[in-house]
Tab-separated table of C-alpha atoms in Angstrom:
chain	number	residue	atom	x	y	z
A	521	UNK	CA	-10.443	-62.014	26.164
A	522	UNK	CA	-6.966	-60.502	25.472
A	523	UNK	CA	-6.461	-60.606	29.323
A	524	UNK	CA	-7.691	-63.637	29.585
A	525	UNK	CA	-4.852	-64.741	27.711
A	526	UNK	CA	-2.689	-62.636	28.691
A	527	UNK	CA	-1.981	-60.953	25.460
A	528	UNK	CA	-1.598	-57.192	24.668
A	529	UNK	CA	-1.788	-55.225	21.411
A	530	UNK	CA	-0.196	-51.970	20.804
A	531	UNK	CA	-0.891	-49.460	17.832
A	532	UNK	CA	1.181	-48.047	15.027
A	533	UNK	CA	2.779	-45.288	16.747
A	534	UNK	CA	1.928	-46.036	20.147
A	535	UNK	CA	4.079	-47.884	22.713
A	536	UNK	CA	2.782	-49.231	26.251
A	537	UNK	CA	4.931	-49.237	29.107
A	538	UNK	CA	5.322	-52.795	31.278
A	539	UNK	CA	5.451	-52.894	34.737
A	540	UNK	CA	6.705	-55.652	36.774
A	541	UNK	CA	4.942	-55.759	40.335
A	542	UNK	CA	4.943	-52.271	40.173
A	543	UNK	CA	7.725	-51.379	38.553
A	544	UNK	CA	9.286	-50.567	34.821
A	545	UNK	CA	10.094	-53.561	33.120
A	546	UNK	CA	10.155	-53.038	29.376
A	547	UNK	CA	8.676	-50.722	26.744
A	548	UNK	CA	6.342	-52.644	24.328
A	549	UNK	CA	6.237	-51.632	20.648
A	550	UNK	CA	3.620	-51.906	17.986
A	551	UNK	CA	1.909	-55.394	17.899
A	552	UNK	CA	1.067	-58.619	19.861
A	553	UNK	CA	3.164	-58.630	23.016
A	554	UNK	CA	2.151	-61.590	25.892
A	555	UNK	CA	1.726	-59.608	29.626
A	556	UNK	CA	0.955	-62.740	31.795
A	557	UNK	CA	-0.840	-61.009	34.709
A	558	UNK	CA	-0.326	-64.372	37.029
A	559	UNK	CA	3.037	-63.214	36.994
A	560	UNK	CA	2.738	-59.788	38.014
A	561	UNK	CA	3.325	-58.342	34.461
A	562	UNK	CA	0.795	-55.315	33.905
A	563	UNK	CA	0.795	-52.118	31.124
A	564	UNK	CA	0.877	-49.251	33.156
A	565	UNK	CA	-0.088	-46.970	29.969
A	566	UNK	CA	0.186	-46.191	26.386
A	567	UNK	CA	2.215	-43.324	25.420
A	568	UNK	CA	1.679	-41.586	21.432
A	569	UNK	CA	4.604	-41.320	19.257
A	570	UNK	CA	2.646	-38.914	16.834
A	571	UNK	CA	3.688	-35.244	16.795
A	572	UNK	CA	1.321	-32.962	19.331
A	573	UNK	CA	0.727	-29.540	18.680
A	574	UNK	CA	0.000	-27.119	21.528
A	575	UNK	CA	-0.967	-23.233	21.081
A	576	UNK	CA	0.076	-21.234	23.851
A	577	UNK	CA	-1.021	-17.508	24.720
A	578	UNK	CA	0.753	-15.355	26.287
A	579	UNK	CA	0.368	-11.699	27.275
A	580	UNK	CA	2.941	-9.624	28.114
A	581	UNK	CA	4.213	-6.236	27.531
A	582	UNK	CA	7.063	-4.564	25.170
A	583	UNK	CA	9.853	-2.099	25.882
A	584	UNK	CA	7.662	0.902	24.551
A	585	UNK	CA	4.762	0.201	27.261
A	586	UNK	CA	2.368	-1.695	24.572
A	587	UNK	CA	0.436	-4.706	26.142
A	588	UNK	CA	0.537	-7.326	23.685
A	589	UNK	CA	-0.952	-10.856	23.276
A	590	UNK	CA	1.770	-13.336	21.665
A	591	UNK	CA	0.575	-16.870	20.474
A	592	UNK	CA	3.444	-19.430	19.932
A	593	UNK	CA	2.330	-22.633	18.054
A	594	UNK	CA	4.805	-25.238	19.843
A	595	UNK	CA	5.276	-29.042	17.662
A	596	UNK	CA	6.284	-31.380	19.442
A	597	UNK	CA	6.508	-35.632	20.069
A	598	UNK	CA	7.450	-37.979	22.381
A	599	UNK	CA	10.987	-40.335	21.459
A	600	UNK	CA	10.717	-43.541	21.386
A	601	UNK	CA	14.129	-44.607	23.160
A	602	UNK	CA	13.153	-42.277	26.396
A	603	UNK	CA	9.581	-43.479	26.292
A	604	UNK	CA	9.976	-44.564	29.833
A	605	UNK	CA	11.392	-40.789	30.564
A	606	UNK	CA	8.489	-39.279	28.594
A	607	UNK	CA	5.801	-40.951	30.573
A	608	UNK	CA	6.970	-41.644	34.311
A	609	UNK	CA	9.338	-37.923	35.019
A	610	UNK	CA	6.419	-35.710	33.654
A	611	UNK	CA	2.881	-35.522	35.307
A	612	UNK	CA	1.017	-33.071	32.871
A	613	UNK	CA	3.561	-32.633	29.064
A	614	UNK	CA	1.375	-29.536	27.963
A	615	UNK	CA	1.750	-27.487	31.146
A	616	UNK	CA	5.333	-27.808	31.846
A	617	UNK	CA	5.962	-26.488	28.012
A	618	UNK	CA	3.690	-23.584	28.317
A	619	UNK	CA	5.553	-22.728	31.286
A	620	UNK	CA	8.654	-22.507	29.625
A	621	UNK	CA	6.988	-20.826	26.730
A	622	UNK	CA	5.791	-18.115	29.548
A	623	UNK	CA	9.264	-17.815	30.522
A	624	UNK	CA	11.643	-17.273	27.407
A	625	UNK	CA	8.322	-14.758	26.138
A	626	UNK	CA	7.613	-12.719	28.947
A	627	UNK	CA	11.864	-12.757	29.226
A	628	UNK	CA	12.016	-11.557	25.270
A	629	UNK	CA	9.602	-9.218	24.616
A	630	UNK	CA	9.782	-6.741	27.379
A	631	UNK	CA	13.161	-6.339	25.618
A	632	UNK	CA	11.576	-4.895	22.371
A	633	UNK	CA	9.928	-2.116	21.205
A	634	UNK	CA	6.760	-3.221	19.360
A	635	UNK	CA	7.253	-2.628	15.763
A	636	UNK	CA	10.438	-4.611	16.628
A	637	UNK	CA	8.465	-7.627	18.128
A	638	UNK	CA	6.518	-7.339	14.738
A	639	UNK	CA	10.441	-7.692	12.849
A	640	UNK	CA	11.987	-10.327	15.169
A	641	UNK	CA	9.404	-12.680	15.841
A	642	UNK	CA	11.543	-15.216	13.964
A	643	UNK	CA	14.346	-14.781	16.941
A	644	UNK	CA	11.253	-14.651	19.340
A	645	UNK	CA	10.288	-18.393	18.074
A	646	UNK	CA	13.711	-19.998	18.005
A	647	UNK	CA	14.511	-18.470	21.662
A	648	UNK	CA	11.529	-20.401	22.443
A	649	UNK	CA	12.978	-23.507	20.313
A	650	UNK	CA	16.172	-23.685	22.182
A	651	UNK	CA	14.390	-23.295	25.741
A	652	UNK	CA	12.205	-26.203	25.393
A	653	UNK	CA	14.621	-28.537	23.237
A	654	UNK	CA	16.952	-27.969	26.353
A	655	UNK	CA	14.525	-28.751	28.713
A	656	UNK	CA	12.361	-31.346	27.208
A	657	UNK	CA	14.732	-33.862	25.982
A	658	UNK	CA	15.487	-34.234	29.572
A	659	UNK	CA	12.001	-35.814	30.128
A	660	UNK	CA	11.874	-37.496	26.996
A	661	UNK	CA	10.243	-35.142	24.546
A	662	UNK	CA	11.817	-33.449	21.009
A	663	UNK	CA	10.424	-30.368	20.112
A	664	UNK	CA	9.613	-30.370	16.170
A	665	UNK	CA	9.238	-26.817	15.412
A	666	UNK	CA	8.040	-23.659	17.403
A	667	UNK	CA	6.185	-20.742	15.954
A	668	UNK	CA	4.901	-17.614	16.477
A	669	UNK	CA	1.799	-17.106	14.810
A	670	UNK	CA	0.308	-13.945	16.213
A	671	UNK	CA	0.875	-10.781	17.727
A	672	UNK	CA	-2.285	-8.683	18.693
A	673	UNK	CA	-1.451	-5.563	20.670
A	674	UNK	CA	-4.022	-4.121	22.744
A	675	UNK	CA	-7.105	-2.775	20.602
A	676	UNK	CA	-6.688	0.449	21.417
A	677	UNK	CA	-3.372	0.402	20.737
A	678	UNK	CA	-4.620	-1.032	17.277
A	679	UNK	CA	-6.892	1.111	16.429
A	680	UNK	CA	-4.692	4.321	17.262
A	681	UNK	CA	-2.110	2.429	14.822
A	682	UNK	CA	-4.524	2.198	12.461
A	683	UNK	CA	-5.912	5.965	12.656
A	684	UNK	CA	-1.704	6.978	12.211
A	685	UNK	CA	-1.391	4.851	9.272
A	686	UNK	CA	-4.782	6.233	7.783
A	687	UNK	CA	-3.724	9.691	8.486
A	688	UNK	CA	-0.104	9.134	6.817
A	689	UNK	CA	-1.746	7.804	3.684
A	690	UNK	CA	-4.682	10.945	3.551
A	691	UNK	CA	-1.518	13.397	4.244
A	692	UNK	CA	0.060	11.624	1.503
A	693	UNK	CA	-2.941	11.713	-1.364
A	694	UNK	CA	-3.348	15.615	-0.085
A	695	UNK	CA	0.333	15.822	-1.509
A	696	UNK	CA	0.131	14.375	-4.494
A	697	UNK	CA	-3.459	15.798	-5.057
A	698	UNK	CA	-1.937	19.558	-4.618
A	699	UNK	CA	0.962	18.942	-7.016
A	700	UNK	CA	-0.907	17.194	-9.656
A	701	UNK	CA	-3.231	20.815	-8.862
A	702	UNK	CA	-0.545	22.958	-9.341
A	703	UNK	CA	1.319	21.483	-12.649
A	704	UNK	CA	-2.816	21.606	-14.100
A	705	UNK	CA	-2.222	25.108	-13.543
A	706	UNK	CA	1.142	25.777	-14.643
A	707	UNK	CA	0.300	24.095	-17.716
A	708	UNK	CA	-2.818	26.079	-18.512
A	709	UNK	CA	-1.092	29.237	-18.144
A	710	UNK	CA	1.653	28.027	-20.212
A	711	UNK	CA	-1.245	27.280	-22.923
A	712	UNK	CA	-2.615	30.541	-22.593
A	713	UNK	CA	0.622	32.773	-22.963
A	714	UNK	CA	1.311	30.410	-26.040
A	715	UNK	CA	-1.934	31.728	-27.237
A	716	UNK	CA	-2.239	34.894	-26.869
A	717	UNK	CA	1.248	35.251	-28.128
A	718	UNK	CA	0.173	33.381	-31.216
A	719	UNK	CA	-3.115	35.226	-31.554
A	720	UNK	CA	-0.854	38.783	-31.330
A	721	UNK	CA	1.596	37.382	-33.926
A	722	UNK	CA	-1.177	36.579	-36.140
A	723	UNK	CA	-2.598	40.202	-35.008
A	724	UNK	CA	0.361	41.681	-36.667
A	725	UNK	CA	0.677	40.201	-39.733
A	726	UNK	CA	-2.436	40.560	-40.832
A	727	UNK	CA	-2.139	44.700	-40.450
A	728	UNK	CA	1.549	43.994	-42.188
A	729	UNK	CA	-0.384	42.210	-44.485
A	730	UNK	CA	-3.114	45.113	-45.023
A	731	UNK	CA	-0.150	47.736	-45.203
A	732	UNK	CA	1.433	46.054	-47.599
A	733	UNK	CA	-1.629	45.698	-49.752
A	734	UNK	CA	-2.420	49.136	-49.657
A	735	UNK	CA	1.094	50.564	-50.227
A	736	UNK	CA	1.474	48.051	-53.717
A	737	UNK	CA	-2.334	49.233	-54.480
A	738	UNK	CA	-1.343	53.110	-54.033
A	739	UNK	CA	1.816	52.112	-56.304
A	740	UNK	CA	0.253	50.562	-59.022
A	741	UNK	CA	-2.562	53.033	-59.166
A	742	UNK	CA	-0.115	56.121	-58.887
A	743	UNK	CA	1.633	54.795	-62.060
A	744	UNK	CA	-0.810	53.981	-64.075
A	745	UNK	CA	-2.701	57.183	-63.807
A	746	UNK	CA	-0.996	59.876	-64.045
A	747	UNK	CA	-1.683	63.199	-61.860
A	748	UNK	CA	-2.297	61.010	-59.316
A	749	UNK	CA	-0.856	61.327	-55.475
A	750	UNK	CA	-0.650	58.562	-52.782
A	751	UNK	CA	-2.788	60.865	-50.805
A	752	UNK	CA	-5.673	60.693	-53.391
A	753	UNK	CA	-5.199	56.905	-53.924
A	754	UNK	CA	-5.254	56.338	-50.268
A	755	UNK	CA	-8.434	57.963	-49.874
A	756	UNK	CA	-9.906	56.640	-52.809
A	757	UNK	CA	-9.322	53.279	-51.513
A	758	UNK	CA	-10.440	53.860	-47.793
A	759	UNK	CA	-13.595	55.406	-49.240
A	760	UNK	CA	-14.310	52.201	-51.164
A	761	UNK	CA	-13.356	50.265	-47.927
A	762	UNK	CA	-16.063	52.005	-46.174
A	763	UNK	CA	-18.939	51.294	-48.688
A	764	UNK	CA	-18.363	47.986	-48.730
A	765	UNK	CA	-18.628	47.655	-44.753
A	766	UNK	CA	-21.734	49.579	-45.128
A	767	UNK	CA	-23.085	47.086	-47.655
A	768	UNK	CA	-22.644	44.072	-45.514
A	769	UNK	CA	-24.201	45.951	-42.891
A	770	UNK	CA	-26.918	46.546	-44.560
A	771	UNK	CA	-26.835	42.715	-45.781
A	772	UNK	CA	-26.613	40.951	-42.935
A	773	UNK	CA	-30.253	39.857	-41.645
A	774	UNK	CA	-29.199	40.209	-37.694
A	775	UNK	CA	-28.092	42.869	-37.337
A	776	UNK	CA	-29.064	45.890	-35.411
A	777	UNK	CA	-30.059	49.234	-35.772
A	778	UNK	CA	-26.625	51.258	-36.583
A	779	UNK	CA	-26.651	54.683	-36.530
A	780	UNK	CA	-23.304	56.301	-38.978
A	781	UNK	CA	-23.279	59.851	-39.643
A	782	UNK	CA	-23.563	59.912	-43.388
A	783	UNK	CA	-22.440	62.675	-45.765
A	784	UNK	CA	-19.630	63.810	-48.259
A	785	UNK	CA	-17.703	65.397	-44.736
A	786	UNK	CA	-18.541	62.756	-42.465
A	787	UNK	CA	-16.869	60.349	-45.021
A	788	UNK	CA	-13.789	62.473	-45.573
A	789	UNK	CA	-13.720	62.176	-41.298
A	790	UNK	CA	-13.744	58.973	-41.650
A	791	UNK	CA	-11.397	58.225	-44.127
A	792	UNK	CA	-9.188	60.637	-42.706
A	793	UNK	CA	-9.567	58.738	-39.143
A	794	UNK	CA	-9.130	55.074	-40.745
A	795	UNK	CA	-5.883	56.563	-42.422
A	796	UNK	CA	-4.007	57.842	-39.712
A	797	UNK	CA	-5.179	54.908	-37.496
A	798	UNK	CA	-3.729	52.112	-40.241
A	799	UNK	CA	-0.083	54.833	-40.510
A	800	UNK	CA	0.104	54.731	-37.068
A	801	UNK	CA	-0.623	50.725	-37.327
A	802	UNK	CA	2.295	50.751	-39.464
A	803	UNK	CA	4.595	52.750	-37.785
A	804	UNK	CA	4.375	50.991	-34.233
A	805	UNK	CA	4.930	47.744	-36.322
């Protein structure tokens, strides 16, 4: 019906382009527009104003040998003032940009070294940018905004990446694993020199302790009865120290068989032994 009557209508962000017996004649914008056919008045197409988005892969290789797959995410739209430009100069719009996305890539990258493609991807896309904004407005087109949104080296290459990084972060843990090791032990020894020193201190003063106790026992004694040496006292008082270890031998329920030579010399031996043993004691102290 509309070309019955000759009229045309064009959509929001759309424009058609006229012809005139075969040639341009005008570019028609959104709404009713009247194309009488008897007069040799046609719409050659429709071209969209919206913004396009076209993901292009290339793969290429970097500076340090690394094949490498880069994906560039090109934005871009057709302007409506050069609409005639945009649709009669360029056959296929999606092709001729990823040919110049080819070019400025395969031109950067070999250039870089791949942890640097990784760093200056940013320069990688607005190389791109510039490239196709200098070429495209020629046939019409702006370019919006180019990206790159991926870089996938070779999965080999990936995986022996991977395997380095794993083996820096085990080498790493292996580190930290053998100090944390080594100040354990440092600190345990320091613990148990602290202890046995304290346990020898203690050792001491309690024999300064029993010396001391003795020597005010043989004083006292000595002057309250007179007659009376420090030698006697001394034995006296060791002889009394050994019955009473004998009694709680004898008292204690688990205790073994013991076996002491018993007898009026075999406790003057003894008493004789513990006494030299506790002056020596005292003398080393």
């Amino acid at each position: 019906m509309g070309q019955l009557l000759c009229c045309l209508q064009v959509e929001q962000s759309t424009v058609a382009i006229k012809e005139s017996f075969g040639k341009f004649d005008d570019v028609l914008e959104p709404g009713i527009h009247l194309v009488p056919w008897i007069l040799g008045k046609k719409v050659a197409g429709h071209l969209s104003l919206r913004v396009q988005q076209l993901d292009v892969r290339c793969e290429t290789k970097t500076k340090d040998n690394v094949f490498v797959t880069v994906v560039a995410s090109v934005q871009y739209r057709a302007l409506a003032n050069k609409a005639a430009d945009a649709f009669y100069k360029l056959s296929n719009t999606r092709e001729q940009i990823q040919s110049y996305v080819f070019d400025v890539i395969r031109a950067s990258v070999p250039k870089l070294n791949l942890d640097a493609v990784f760093e200056q991807k940013n320069d990688i896309a607005k190389a791109v940018e510039d490239e196709l904004e200098k070429a495209m407005s020629t046939y019409g087109y702006e370019i919006v905004q180019t990206l790159i949104v991926d870089i996938e080296p070779d999965e080999h290459v990936k995986r022996a990446m991977n395997e380095i990084n794993a083996a820096a972060r085990l080498r790493l843990a292996a580190n930290e694993k053998a100090e944390a090791e080594k100040i354990l032990q440092i600190k345990r020894a320091e613990g148990e020199a602290e202890s046995k020193y304290l346990a020898g201190l203690g050792i001491a003063r309690q024999r300064q302790a029993i010396v001391d106790g003795l020597r005010d026992s043989v004083l006292a004694f000595s002057a309250n009865v007179p007659g009376t040496s420090a030698k006697d006292v001394m034995d006296m008082v060791l002889i009394t120290q050994y019955f009473d270890t004998m009694k709680e031998i004898g008292a204690s329920s688990k205790s073994s068989a013991v076996f002491i030579p018993h007898g009026p010399g075999a406790v003057r031996d003894v008493a004789a032994q513990v006494r030299d043993g506790l002056l020596q004691g005292g003398a080393f102290h």
